[in-house]
Amino acid sequence: MKKRFYRSKTHRKPQPKLPPMIPGADEGLQRIFEDIGVPDLKPFLPDPFQLEAIEAIKTSDCLVTAPTGAGKTWIAEKVAQKVMETNGKTWYATPLKALTNSIHAQFSKLFGKENVGILTGDIKENADAAIVIGTTEILRNQLYDSMYTGKNLDCDLIILDEAHFLGDVERGVVWEEIMIYLPVRIPLLLLSATIGNPDQIAGWLSSIRGKDCKVVENHNRPVPLHPIFFHPSGTLYPLMKTPESPKARPELHHKVTQFVNDKQRPLMAAGGKLPNFAQILKVMDHYDLLPAIFFLKSRAECDQAVRLCNGELLDKTPEKKQALIDKIDELTKNNTHLQSHPQRKYLEQTGTAGHHSGHLPAWKVVVETLMAGGLLNAMFATSTVAAGVNFPARSVVVLNSDRFNGVDFMSLTPSEFQQMTGRAGRRGMDNVGFGLMLPGRFMNLKYVARLVDAPPLDVDSQIKIDFSMVLNLLLSHSPSEIQTLLDKSFASYLIAGNKKGSKIARKKFGNDMEHLWLNFQDHMALLTLEEYVTPEGALTQDGLWASKLRIDSPLLVAQSIRKNLLPITDPALLAAIIGTFVNEKEFPDDPLHQSALPKLLKGVFLDLRYGLKPFAIQLLKKGFPAPNLYIQPAALLYSWAHGEDWDDLMVGSVFAEGDFARLILRTAENLRQITKLSDTFPEIAKTAKEAIELILKEPVVTLYN
């Protein structure tokens, strides 16, 4: 046997001890730093682009593109107010529940709670209000219902915020469907900061809606952004040198170039570790660059970064520290879990916090509220916080020139970089904003320099077919009418007109959208084979009720109901089983044979898997995905529904708190869809309602109270 040798700890190569950072700044920054401060209070005067947009929406659709913080929401406020004054109704759609909650709070304060409703799937309040704030999926579903019943959508204005989500790979199809199905009589206001081809999108909308769509552009940031290089010594330099002409190619400042070319360049952190954030914050505080948002690569880095800070800065401002503690007490007083949250002590001691999807929604709200109130010195976040939610700071700190997209690490796009740096500089609170670039293993400074002034990327069509779409379109359209609808897609417009970007569309969809129509027919053929659709293209009775399941796996759930594979009278068991359809996590070692598993759960789960196996094989043969079902998330949900303590469940769990909360919320939404089947399956609909009540409880639901 070959002998293995292990290097003992005493023989490891010692890590170099990094010298302390000493605050310093290049002369070129001194004048810029003199501008730091709060702008003088002046009467608000709308910018020309804001007035132009308000005028345009009176007679046409309107697409507004302007930098983050330029005042796009103000346009929405004024337009919604005008509609309300004429007793009309406004639907304000956003891509994110957090943004929906934020806009709802803002509009409720402005227009009165009685005039503003909210619809997110997780919460439904005042749905008949003059202004409804909701997610795009809810609006799309209302359009489905409107087409089916033949009733007009009760709305006089649609606002689609963060309109660049039209190009989102996963959810862009929802935005495209809304734009295609929306009645022409309802004006459409699109708001976005990062669209490279607004004229194309406006041209497409004009072509399918038969009315003008006016583009209103503004390229001026309300708060100027200054990119800075943070040298490991603690000295700050301009990231780029001043261009000799407006058309000159961006070049790094000579000191930054010298650093990049230095083969023995100093390290910001040793051995791939995170840098000393306590020292970094001290340097930034010296030049009055706080508060700051740090964008890090992973959840673990965000949580670790907080532990690398200290209380030195917060202790210098005892009044701010006390205000922070008082606000935390106020925000957590109704939630015993948040009161003892493991990050609370770091929050109170350092005035810094982590923010990522692994945290409970309620904890993220605490952090967001403190940041928005100016009580934190720094927030360490993954790049997801950059999109759509308004938590600006004086400075943004970027540590990597790439990001993880869920599958691979990819270079930041100009749009992603601008979303991140768009948080730097608070309108009305800052004269200037700063984007600090820290050197490290995954920071390409030359590449970042090109991103600073790069135009945003074009938005492409992401239309795709799924079974829920096919069922809902067949509710109100014949197959030939659906083909006409698909011909109205953005991809079809690009291809037919040989527009810029059509190469991408052709590669994805083929010529004349033939591939998209064939894909629709493939979906319809399987639905016909399974008798959800007649050979003529009409929904059967099973197709009618299955169309109400507007969820990710409607056919798997529908087949489970058909074959009586779901627990009809046990709400906790039903929640657990539905959670297996919702789960997106892979479990190589699913513990099916563990003795600790409840026998009832295990039996129902095995029957479900066995009963669905023939249909799953059929899906795979026809080229459709058939997700694996795992018992691990079901077991966790089963215990939660039976009242097991949250903290006990999370000890040793493969789910982070935020991930499990998201599983619960999505399971509740799937159960909510099953409650719509009360006419056809009253017993399981009733059980689904009871299951929702079992799983939506503290600390998951605190966000919505």
XYZ file of C-alpha atoms in Angstrom:
705
model
C 0.000 0.000 0.000
C 1.311 3.421 -0.941
C 1.987 5.487 2.116
C 0.308 8.927 2.302
C 2.136 11.867 3.709
C 0.383 14.896 5.168
C 1.909 18.287 5.666
C 1.564 19.211 9.306
C 0.292 22.638 10.257
C 3.738 23.607 11.483
C 5.177 23.126 7.984
C 2.600 25.179 6.131
C 3.948 28.137 4.239
C 3.377 31.135 6.522
C 0.961 33.757 5.212
C 2.573 37.146 4.630
C 1.649 39.710 7.250
C 0.105 42.664 5.488
C 1.082 46.170 6.577
C -1.683 48.336 8.059
C -3.569 50.628 5.685
C -2.774 54.300 6.042
C -5.347 56.714 4.569
C -3.998 58.598 1.571
C -5.410 60.178 -1.577
C -3.995 61.229 -4.920
C -3.975 64.971 -5.555
C -6.452 64.453 -8.382
C -9.094 63.385 -5.861
C -8.727 66.273 -3.438
C -10.952 68.626 -5.416
C -13.588 65.910 -5.862
C -13.570 65.137 -2.137
C -14.236 68.822 -1.448
C -17.613 68.376 -3.173
C -18.713 65.708 -0.677
C -21.713 66.821 1.305
C -25.439 67.264 1.318
C -26.871 69.494 -1.419
C -28.669 72.658 -0.414
C -32.393 72.216 0.102
C -34.181 73.625 -2.932
C -37.764 73.520 -4.177
C -38.242 70.452 -6.356
C -38.218 71.217 -10.061
C -38.962 68.322 -12.426
C -36.424 67.586 -15.127
C -37.431 68.075 -18.771
C -37.479 64.310 -19.428
C -39.953 63.818 -16.570
C -42.341 66.422 -17.987
C -41.887 64.982 -21.480
C -42.900 61.509 -20.267
C -45.982 62.803 -18.439
C -47.082 64.597 -21.601
C -46.356 61.587 -23.846
C -48.471 59.098 -21.882
C -51.552 61.264 -22.478
C -51.692 60.250 -26.138
C -49.367 57.253 -26.541
C -47.452 54.495 -24.826
C -44.125 55.616 -23.378
C -40.773 53.973 -22.639
C -38.589 55.940 -20.209
C -34.897 55.099 -19.860
C -32.882 57.028 -17.299
C -30.085 56.282 -14.807
C -30.892 54.846 -11.402
C -32.096 57.587 -9.070
C -32.941 60.015 -11.872
C -36.607 60.201 -10.856
C -38.504 57.604 -12.893
C -40.756 56.717 -9.942
C -41.760 60.401 -9.698
C -43.149 60.088 -13.238
C -45.163 57.048 -12.156
C -46.499 58.935 -9.142
C -47.707 61.898 -11.197
C -49.258 59.792 -13.954
C -51.041 57.543 -11.415
C -52.309 60.648 -9.608
C -53.819 62.039 -12.830
C -55.565 58.714 -13.503
C -56.923 58.607 -9.941
C -58.248 62.168 -10.245
C -60.470 60.997 -13.117
C -61.676 57.968 -11.074
C -59.522 55.641 -13.146
C -57.400 52.685 -11.996
C -53.656 52.081 -12.273
C -51.791 48.750 -12.199
C -48.102 49.155 -11.185
C -46.154 45.947 -11.906
C -42.655 45.137 -10.662
C -40.402 42.073 -11.024
C -39.580 41.665 -7.331
C -41.731 41.195 -4.233
C -39.312 43.367 -2.250
C -39.683 46.184 -4.777
C -43.456 45.699 -4.778
C -43.498 46.103 -0.995
C -41.280 49.187 -1.231
C -43.435 50.889 -3.891
C -46.598 49.941 -1.984
C -45.290 51.623 1.175
C -44.225 54.707 -0.805
C -47.541 55.063 -2.665
C -49.607 54.358 0.483
C -47.860 57.246 2.220
C -48.411 59.497 -0.793
C -51.995 58.606 -1.753
C -53.380 57.100 1.453
C -53.617 53.408 2.369
C -57.258 53.268 1.334
C -56.308 54.111 -2.263
C -53.459 51.609 -2.718
C -53.626 47.803 -2.877
C -50.986 45.095 -3.149
C -50.967 41.717 -4.941
C -47.907 39.468 -4.818
C -49.279 35.951 -4.456
C -48.118 35.952 -0.833
C -50.313 38.897 0.076
C -53.573 40.321 -1.217
C -54.823 43.595 0.221
C -57.276 46.157 -1.123
C -57.256 44.548 -4.586
C -59.988 46.912 -5.854
C -58.073 50.085 -4.925
C -57.469 52.946 -7.351
C -53.788 51.948 -7.525
C -52.700 48.309 -7.318
C -49.030 47.408 -6.861
C -48.155 43.824 -7.768
C -45.789 41.418 -9.444
C -45.793 40.921 -13.202
C -46.925 37.286 -12.879
C -50.128 38.407 -11.128
C -50.836 40.948 -13.883
C -50.199 38.335 -16.589
C -52.620 35.954 -14.857
C -55.281 38.672 -14.711
C -54.860 39.145 -18.457
C -55.361 35.389 -18.939
C -58.590 35.609 -16.915
C -59.750 38.651 -18.845
C -59.225 36.923 -22.200
C -61.084 33.826 -20.952
C -64.116 35.620 -19.512
C -64.262 38.260 -22.225
C -64.436 40.964 -19.545
C -62.336 44.090 -19.830
C -59.393 44.348 -17.443
C -60.518 46.948 -14.906
C -57.587 49.271 -15.493
C -56.820 52.599 -17.170
C -53.006 52.594 -16.997
C -50.315 49.921 -16.767
C -46.876 50.794 -15.390
C -44.120 48.205 -15.911
C -41.157 49.060 -13.701
C -37.660 47.672 -14.395
C -38.710 47.070 -18.003
C -35.320 45.581 -18.914
C -36.641 42.366 -17.313
C -38.125 41.799 -20.777
C -34.675 40.354 -21.535
C -34.461 38.185 -18.391
C -33.787 34.568 -19.398
C -36.134 33.072 -16.811
C -38.923 35.637 -16.487
C -38.732 37.775 -19.615
C -41.494 35.723 -21.217
C -43.979 37.058 -18.628
C -43.180 40.644 -19.596
C -43.475 39.849 -23.288
C -46.820 38.113 -22.765
C -48.180 41.160 -20.911
C -47.183 43.475 -23.747
C -48.753 41.168 -26.353
C -52.051 40.520 -24.513
C -52.607 44.029 -23.118
C -55.703 45.745 -24.610
C -54.727 48.678 -26.817
C -57.096 51.006 -24.930
C -54.885 50.812 -21.811
C -51.806 53.095 -21.994
C -48.486 51.427 -21.168
C -45.710 53.213 -19.274
C -42.363 51.381 -19.205
C -39.596 52.451 -16.808
C -35.993 51.229 -16.968
C -32.426 52.304 -16.303
C -30.639 49.771 -18.469
C -31.987 49.304 -21.990
C -29.580 49.553 -24.909
C -32.203 49.324 -27.667
C -35.251 51.324 -26.524
C -36.129 52.347 -30.086
C -36.402 48.692 -31.133
C -38.710 47.875 -28.249
C -40.825 50.960 -28.936
C -40.989 50.061 -32.638
C -42.160 46.558 -31.800
C -44.819 47.832 -29.380
C -46.061 50.340 -31.961
C -46.325 47.563 -34.563
C -48.401 45.192 -32.391
C -50.529 47.786 -30.586
C -51.265 50.098 -33.494
C -50.375 53.226 -31.538
C -47.206 55.218 -30.982
C -44.778 54.297 -28.252
C -42.639 57.310 -27.498
C -39.101 56.880 -26.168
C -38.016 59.378 -23.512
C -34.305 59.158 -22.706
C -32.162 60.843 -20.100
C -28.463 60.021 -19.841
C -27.525 62.353 -16.984
C -26.969 60.885 -13.543
C -28.588 63.088 -10.894
C -25.506 62.524 -8.704
C -22.142 62.382 -10.554
C -20.231 59.101 -10.131
C -16.463 59.048 -9.580
C -14.684 55.689 -10.025
C -11.794 55.202 -7.591
C -9.045 52.619 -7.201
C -8.394 51.502 -3.613
C -4.688 50.631 -3.335
C -3.813 47.954 -0.716
C -1.727 50.562 1.114
C -4.873 52.591 1.832
C -4.157 55.252 -0.797
C -7.000 56.181 -3.136
C -6.417 56.997 -6.819
C -8.704 57.933 -9.696
C -9.456 54.700 -11.538
C -8.991 56.334 -14.932
C -7.094 59.250 -16.296
C -8.957 62.233 -17.666
C -9.658 61.598 -21.390
C -8.087 63.985 -23.858
C -11.288 64.036 -25.912
C -14.876 62.789 -25.457
C -14.271 59.997 -27.989
C -10.994 58.828 -26.458
C -10.815 55.221 -25.302
C -10.943 54.914 -21.491
C -7.511 54.350 -19.949
C -6.464 53.479 -16.438
C -4.779 56.133 -14.328
C -1.001 55.765 -14.578
C -0.753 54.732 -10.908
C -3.336 52.011 -11.481
C -1.525 50.842 -14.616
C 1.688 50.735 -12.614
C -0.048 48.557 -10.009
C -1.496 46.209 -12.643
C 1.893 45.736 -14.329
C 3.803 45.221 -11.089
C 4.743 41.538 -10.811
C 5.379 41.998 -7.074
C 2.296 44.105 -6.441
C 1.113 44.337 -2.846
C -1.835 42.222 -1.731
C -5.202 43.456 -0.535
C -5.718 40.134 1.261
C -3.563 37.093 1.913
C -4.131 33.614 0.525
C -7.452 34.217 -1.192
C -9.010 35.497 2.021
C -11.259 38.510 2.341
C -9.552 41.848 2.959
C -9.509 43.619 6.301
C -12.825 45.415 6.058
C -12.314 47.204 9.379
C -9.285 48.991 7.903
C -11.034 49.625 4.570
C -13.965 51.256 6.369
C -11.552 53.338 8.438
C -9.922 54.694 5.256
C -13.315 55.399 3.709
C -14.520 57.111 6.866
C -11.391 59.297 6.845
C -12.505 60.722 3.483
C -16.224 60.756 4.369
C -17.120 58.062 1.802
C -19.617 56.197 3.986
C -22.192 54.680 4.031
C -21.212 52.064 1.470
C -22.579 48.957 -0.205
C -19.951 46.250 -0.776
C -20.745 43.755 -3.536
C -19.254 40.346 -2.782
C -19.213 37.047 -4.619
C -21.162 34.781 -2.279
C -23.486 34.607 0.699
C -20.724 33.177 2.873
C -18.445 36.124 2.030
C -21.174 38.601 3.002
C -21.634 37.001 6.418
C -17.890 36.642 6.952
C -17.260 40.272 6.000
C -19.408 41.488 8.899
C -17.236 39.511 11.318
C -14.149 41.230 9.914
C -15.437 44.657 10.954
C -15.137 46.228 14.392
C -16.961 48.816 16.451
C -14.358 51.590 16.192
C -16.357 53.792 13.795
C -19.700 53.279 15.505
C -18.244 54.010 18.937
C -17.153 57.436 17.639
C -20.817 58.353 17.169
C -22.672 57.237 20.338
C -25.895 58.996 19.308
C -25.999 57.093 16.019
C -25.203 53.846 17.831
C -28.071 54.348 20.262
C -30.433 55.264 17.419
C -29.376 52.071 15.641
C -30.049 49.909 18.708
C -33.414 51.599 19.306
C -34.474 51.041 15.696
C -33.431 47.373 15.805
C -35.515 46.947 18.974
C -38.483 48.542 17.237
C -38.158 46.417 14.074
C -37.789 43.109 15.920
C -40.158 43.599 18.861
C -42.886 41.392 17.358
C -40.582 38.592 16.263
C -38.796 36.498 18.858
C -36.648 34.848 16.184
C -35.293 38.166 14.927
C -34.674 39.363 18.468
C -32.071 36.626 18.885
C -30.846 36.564 15.274
C -27.186 35.409 15.147
C -26.142 38.515 13.184
C -27.797 40.972 15.528
C -24.769 41.365 17.801
C -22.532 42.255 14.831
C -25.163 44.680 13.582
C -25.311 46.517 16.915
C -21.561 46.440 17.542
C -20.252 47.386 14.082
C -23.077 49.178 12.287
C -22.621 46.772 9.353
C -24.782 43.947 7.998
C -24.902 41.199 5.398
C -27.725 41.054 2.865
C -28.414 38.072 0.607
C -31.064 35.528 -0.344
C -29.893 33.068 2.320
C -31.324 35.337 5.010
C -34.922 35.339 6.121
C -37.072 37.887 4.245
C -37.929 39.510 7.577
C -34.244 39.925 8.490
C -33.514 41.463 5.099
C -36.279 43.985 5.738
C -34.580 44.930 9.026
C -31.261 45.476 7.216
C -32.892 47.367 4.342
C -34.791 49.658 6.726
C -31.638 50.468 8.693
C -29.667 51.139 5.496
C -32.389 53.344 4.036
C -32.517 55.263 7.330
C -28.789 56.041 7.242
C -28.053 54.034 10.394
C -25.504 51.614 8.871
C -21.924 52.298 7.838
C -21.849 49.420 5.374
C -23.957 46.682 3.857
C -22.270 43.581 2.383
C -24.448 42.205 -0.381
C -24.522 39.882 -3.335
C -25.240 41.535 -6.671
C -28.943 40.661 -6.481
C -29.547 43.722 -4.275
C -28.420 45.900 -7.192
C -31.474 45.097 -9.270
C -34.612 47.036 -8.676
C -34.582 47.830 -4.957
C -33.686 51.337 -3.894
C -31.038 51.221 -1.151
C -28.537 53.879 -2.225
C -25.344 54.801 -0.421
C -22.621 57.405 -0.840
C -20.238 54.750 -2.159
C -20.380 51.360 -3.807
C -17.406 48.993 -3.461
C -16.843 46.305 -6.101
C -14.448 43.442 -5.375
C -14.917 41.289 -8.489
C -15.342 41.942 -12.206
C -17.448 38.797 -12.577
C -20.530 37.352 -10.893
C -22.124 33.958 -10.391
C -25.251 33.602 -12.548
C -26.460 30.434 -10.834
C -24.459 28.137 -13.096
C -21.108 29.736 -13.939
C -18.991 32.763 -13.108
C -19.409 35.249 -15.958
C -17.891 38.677 -16.553
C -20.106 41.537 -15.443
C -22.125 43.026 -18.278
C -22.309 46.818 -18.671
C -25.923 46.690 -17.465
C -25.029 44.690 -14.344
C -22.121 46.988 -13.523
C -24.315 50.055 -13.960
C -27.027 48.537 -11.765
C -24.408 48.130 -9.022
C -22.757 51.534 -9.336
C -26.189 53.118 -9.782
C -26.622 52.738 -6.014
C -23.759 55.208 -5.408
C -24.873 58.731 -4.591
C -28.225 59.501 -2.984
C -30.333 62.106 -4.737
C -31.020 64.952 -2.344
C -28.495 63.526 0.147
C -25.208 63.547 -1.801
C -23.489 65.981 -4.121
C -21.313 63.173 -5.509
C -21.186 59.364 -5.437
C -18.218 56.998 -5.590
C -17.506 53.594 -7.063
C -14.465 52.032 -5.386
C -12.673 49.141 -7.082
C -10.668 46.806 -4.859
C -7.898 44.699 -6.416
C -7.986 40.951 -6.007
C -7.814 37.580 -7.745
C -11.111 38.088 -9.544
C -10.877 41.797 -10.358
C -9.839 42.750 -13.892
C -9.271 46.490 -13.608
C -8.746 46.996 -17.348
C -12.085 45.345 -18.044
C -13.875 47.380 -15.360
C -12.509 50.599 -16.850
C -14.325 49.733 -20.084
C -17.570 49.136 -18.188
C -17.698 52.554 -16.543
C -19.044 54.391 -19.581
C -20.103 51.397 -21.690
C -23.625 51.570 -23.128
C -26.130 49.079 -21.687
C -26.688 45.865 -23.611
C -29.625 45.397 -25.953
C -32.646 43.577 -24.589
C -33.516 40.372 -26.498
C -36.753 38.428 -26.716
C -37.005 35.582 -24.203
C -40.367 34.237 -25.271
C -40.760 30.504 -24.707
C -43.556 27.985 -24.494
C -44.613 26.115 -21.375
C -47.648 24.004 -20.515
C -49.278 26.667 -18.359
C -49.102 29.165 -21.238
C -50.569 26.659 -23.712
C -53.467 25.743 -21.406
C -54.296 29.376 -20.649
C -54.132 30.526 -24.263
C -56.352 27.634 -25.368
C -58.896 28.847 -22.796
C -59.760 31.774 -25.034
C -58.076 31.235 -28.419
C -58.060 28.720 -31.213
C -54.666 27.331 -32.297
C -54.672 29.555 -35.396
C -55.376 32.635 -33.241
C -52.519 31.632 -30.956
C -50.199 31.400 -33.947
C -51.153 34.994 -34.763
C -50.380 36.003 -31.168
C -46.954 34.345 -31.342
C -46.288 36.246 -34.566
C -46.602 39.399 -32.447
C -43.595 38.439 -30.323
C -40.565 40.681 -30.063
C -38.440 37.923 -31.623
C -40.776 37.793 -34.629
C -40.469 41.565 -35.044
C -36.683 41.385 -35.008
C -36.584 38.533 -37.516
C -39.244 39.837 -39.894
C -37.677 43.271 -40.114
C -34.093 41.951 -40.208
C -33.448 44.292 -37.289
C -30.260 44.552 -35.302
C -30.349 41.640 -32.922
C -32.198 39.378 -35.356
C -29.176 37.072 -35.605
C -29.643 36.179 -31.951
C -33.389 35.743 -32.449
C -32.875 33.559 -35.548
C -30.403 31.352 -33.715
C -32.890 30.931 -30.882
C -36.155 30.641 -32.811
C -35.340 29.967 -36.477
C -36.673 31.835 -39.527
C -40.231 33.203 -39.439
C -40.695 31.967 -35.854
C -41.273 28.435 -37.212
C -39.446 26.896 -34.246
C -41.624 28.709 -31.697
C -44.853 27.580 -33.381
C -43.586 23.987 -33.687
C -42.695 24.091 -29.979
C -46.236 25.219 -29.190
C -47.616 22.366 -31.294
C -45.358 19.870 -29.477
C -46.747 21.020 -26.123
C -50.304 20.870 -27.457
C -49.703 17.372 -28.867
C -48.716 16.014 -25.462
C -51.685 17.743 -23.834
C -53.900 16.116 -26.484
C -52.328 12.714 -25.857
C -53.030 13.108 -22.123
C -56.586 14.308 -22.867
C -56.250 17.818 -21.496
C -56.903 19.117 -25.020
C -59.170 17.777 -27.780
C -57.731 16.965 -31.235
C -59.400 20.189 -32.442
C -57.455 22.269 -29.924
C -60.136 22.916 -27.292
C -59.652 22.239 -23.591
C -61.315 19.191 -22.106
C -62.894 19.312 -18.652
C -59.530 18.249 -17.210
C -57.822 20.936 -19.287
C -60.169 23.587 -17.914
C -59.341 22.932 -14.267
C -55.653 22.249 -15.000
C -55.371 25.712 -16.601
C -56.044 27.211 -13.157
C -52.777 25.717 -11.862
C -50.508 28.616 -12.785
C -47.412 27.058 -11.276
C -44.036 25.758 -12.445
C -45.131 22.103 -12.768
C -48.865 22.246 -13.602
C -48.987 18.893 -15.378
C -47.218 16.946 -12.633
C -49.616 18.341 -10.038
C -52.602 17.803 -12.354
C -51.586 14.190 -12.986
C -51.178 13.684 -9.237
C -54.733 14.938 -8.677
C -56.089 12.807 -11.519
C -54.481 9.635 -10.178
C -55.435 10.425 -6.570
C -51.770 10.510 -5.529
C -52.073 13.571 -3.271
C -53.203 13.390 0.386
C -56.724 14.778 0.224
C -57.530 15.196 3.925
C -54.148 15.781 5.618
C -53.041 19.458 5.281
C -49.530 18.954 6.714
C -48.905 16.018 4.407
C -50.293 17.909 1.400
C -47.969 20.871 2.101
C -44.998 18.492 2.317
C -45.814 16.729 -0.963
C -46.461 19.973 -2.874
C -43.082 21.176 -1.589
C -41.409 18.376 -3.572
C -42.760 19.906 -6.810
C -41.592 23.391 -5.785
C -38.087 22.390 -4.654
C -35.209 23.324 -6.994
C -32.367 21.921 -4.889
C -30.507 18.734 -5.855
C -30.017 16.005 -3.234
C -27.523 13.317 -4.335
C -28.105 11.410 -1.072
C -31.826 11.758 -0.478
C -32.456 9.990 2.878
C -35.288 7.697 1.760
C -34.111 4.843 3.942
C -33.581 6.771 7.169
C -35.584 5.350 10.043
C -36.298 8.868 11.338
C -38.562 9.629 8.361
C -42.280 9.562 9.263
C -43.733 6.348 7.797
C -46.858 8.109 6.534
C -44.826 10.710 4.639
C -42.482 8.100 3.205
C -45.360 5.919 2.036
C -47.224 8.753 0.292
C -44.000 10.040 -1.278
C -43.037 6.617 -2.684
C -46.556 6.103 -4.037
C -46.361 9.539 -5.680
C -43.028 8.835 -7.325
C -44.135 5.404 -8.496
C -47.482 6.708 -9.753
C -45.908 9.576 -11.733
C -43.094 7.495 -13.220
C -44.918 6.525 -16.467
C -45.874 10.165 -17.093
C -42.329 11.370 -16.327
C -40.974 8.874 -18.859
C -43.506 10.139 -21.377
C -42.364 13.732 -20.800
C -38.715 12.804 -21.291
C -39.460 10.828 -24.469
C -41.216 13.861 -25.919
C -38.261 16.106 -25.050
C -39.763 17.846 -22.024
C -38.065 18.129 -18.614
C -39.255 15.941 -15.750
C -37.798 17.213 -12.464
C -36.573 14.781 -9.839
C -38.675 14.621 -6.688
C -36.839 14.495 -3.351
C -38.158 13.658 0.098
C -35.741 15.918 1.995
C -37.645 19.194 1.434
C -40.912 17.331 2.057
C -39.659 16.050 5.414
C -38.617 19.544 6.480
C -41.983 21.022 5.465
C -43.814 18.183 7.203
C -42.023 18.909 10.464
C -42.620 22.649 10.076
C -46.333 22.116 9.428
C -46.494 19.954 12.557
C -45.171 22.796 14.714
C -41.484 21.942 15.110
C -39.379 24.912 16.240
C -37.745 26.926 13.451
C -34.320 27.064 15.076
C -34.343 23.328 15.733
C -35.229 22.654 12.097
C -32.445 24.879 10.823
C -29.700 23.217 12.897
C -27.743 21.090 10.431
C -30.281 21.731 7.654
C -29.138 21.694 4.026
C -31.363 24.759 3.534
C -30.273 28.244 4.514
C -32.990 30.154 6.373
C -33.840 32.292 3.363
C -33.969 29.276 1.049
C -36.336 27.387 3.335
C -38.514 30.492 3.768
C -38.660 30.805 -0.015
C -39.612 27.106 -0.303
C -42.430 27.697 2.184
C -43.702 30.809 0.398
C -43.617 29.138 -3.021
C -45.307 26.026 -1.611
C -48.024 28.278 -0.177
C -48.481 29.877 -3.599
C -48.812 26.434 -5.241
C -51.340 25.457 -2.582
C -53.194 28.700 -3.256
C -53.540 27.660 -6.887
C -55.044 24.329 -5.762
C -57.656 26.220 -3.704
C -58.986 27.533 -7.042
C -60.166 23.998 -7.851
C -62.995 24.160 -5.294
C -65.715 23.610 -7.931
C -64.094 20.417 -9.250
C -62.168 19.085 -6.252
C -63.703 20.711 -3.155
C -62.049 18.411 -0.627
C -58.434 18.932 -1.728
C -59.110 22.655 -2.249
C -60.264 22.888 1.380
C -57.224 20.913 2.592
C -54.897 23.182 0.571
C -56.353 26.223 2.327
C -55.733 24.612 5.721
C -52.187 23.675 4.653
C -51.399 27.298 3.842
C -52.401 28.329 7.355
C -50.132 25.650 8.834
C -46.956 26.791 7.053
C -47.346 30.580 6.836
C -46.330 31.584 10.354
C -43.530 33.367 12.205
C -40.741 33.900 11.312
C -41.671 33.434 7.633
C -44.703 35.715 7.482
C -43.355 38.616 9.548
C -42.480 40.485 6.363
C -46.134 40.633 5.413
C -47.681 41.649 8.742
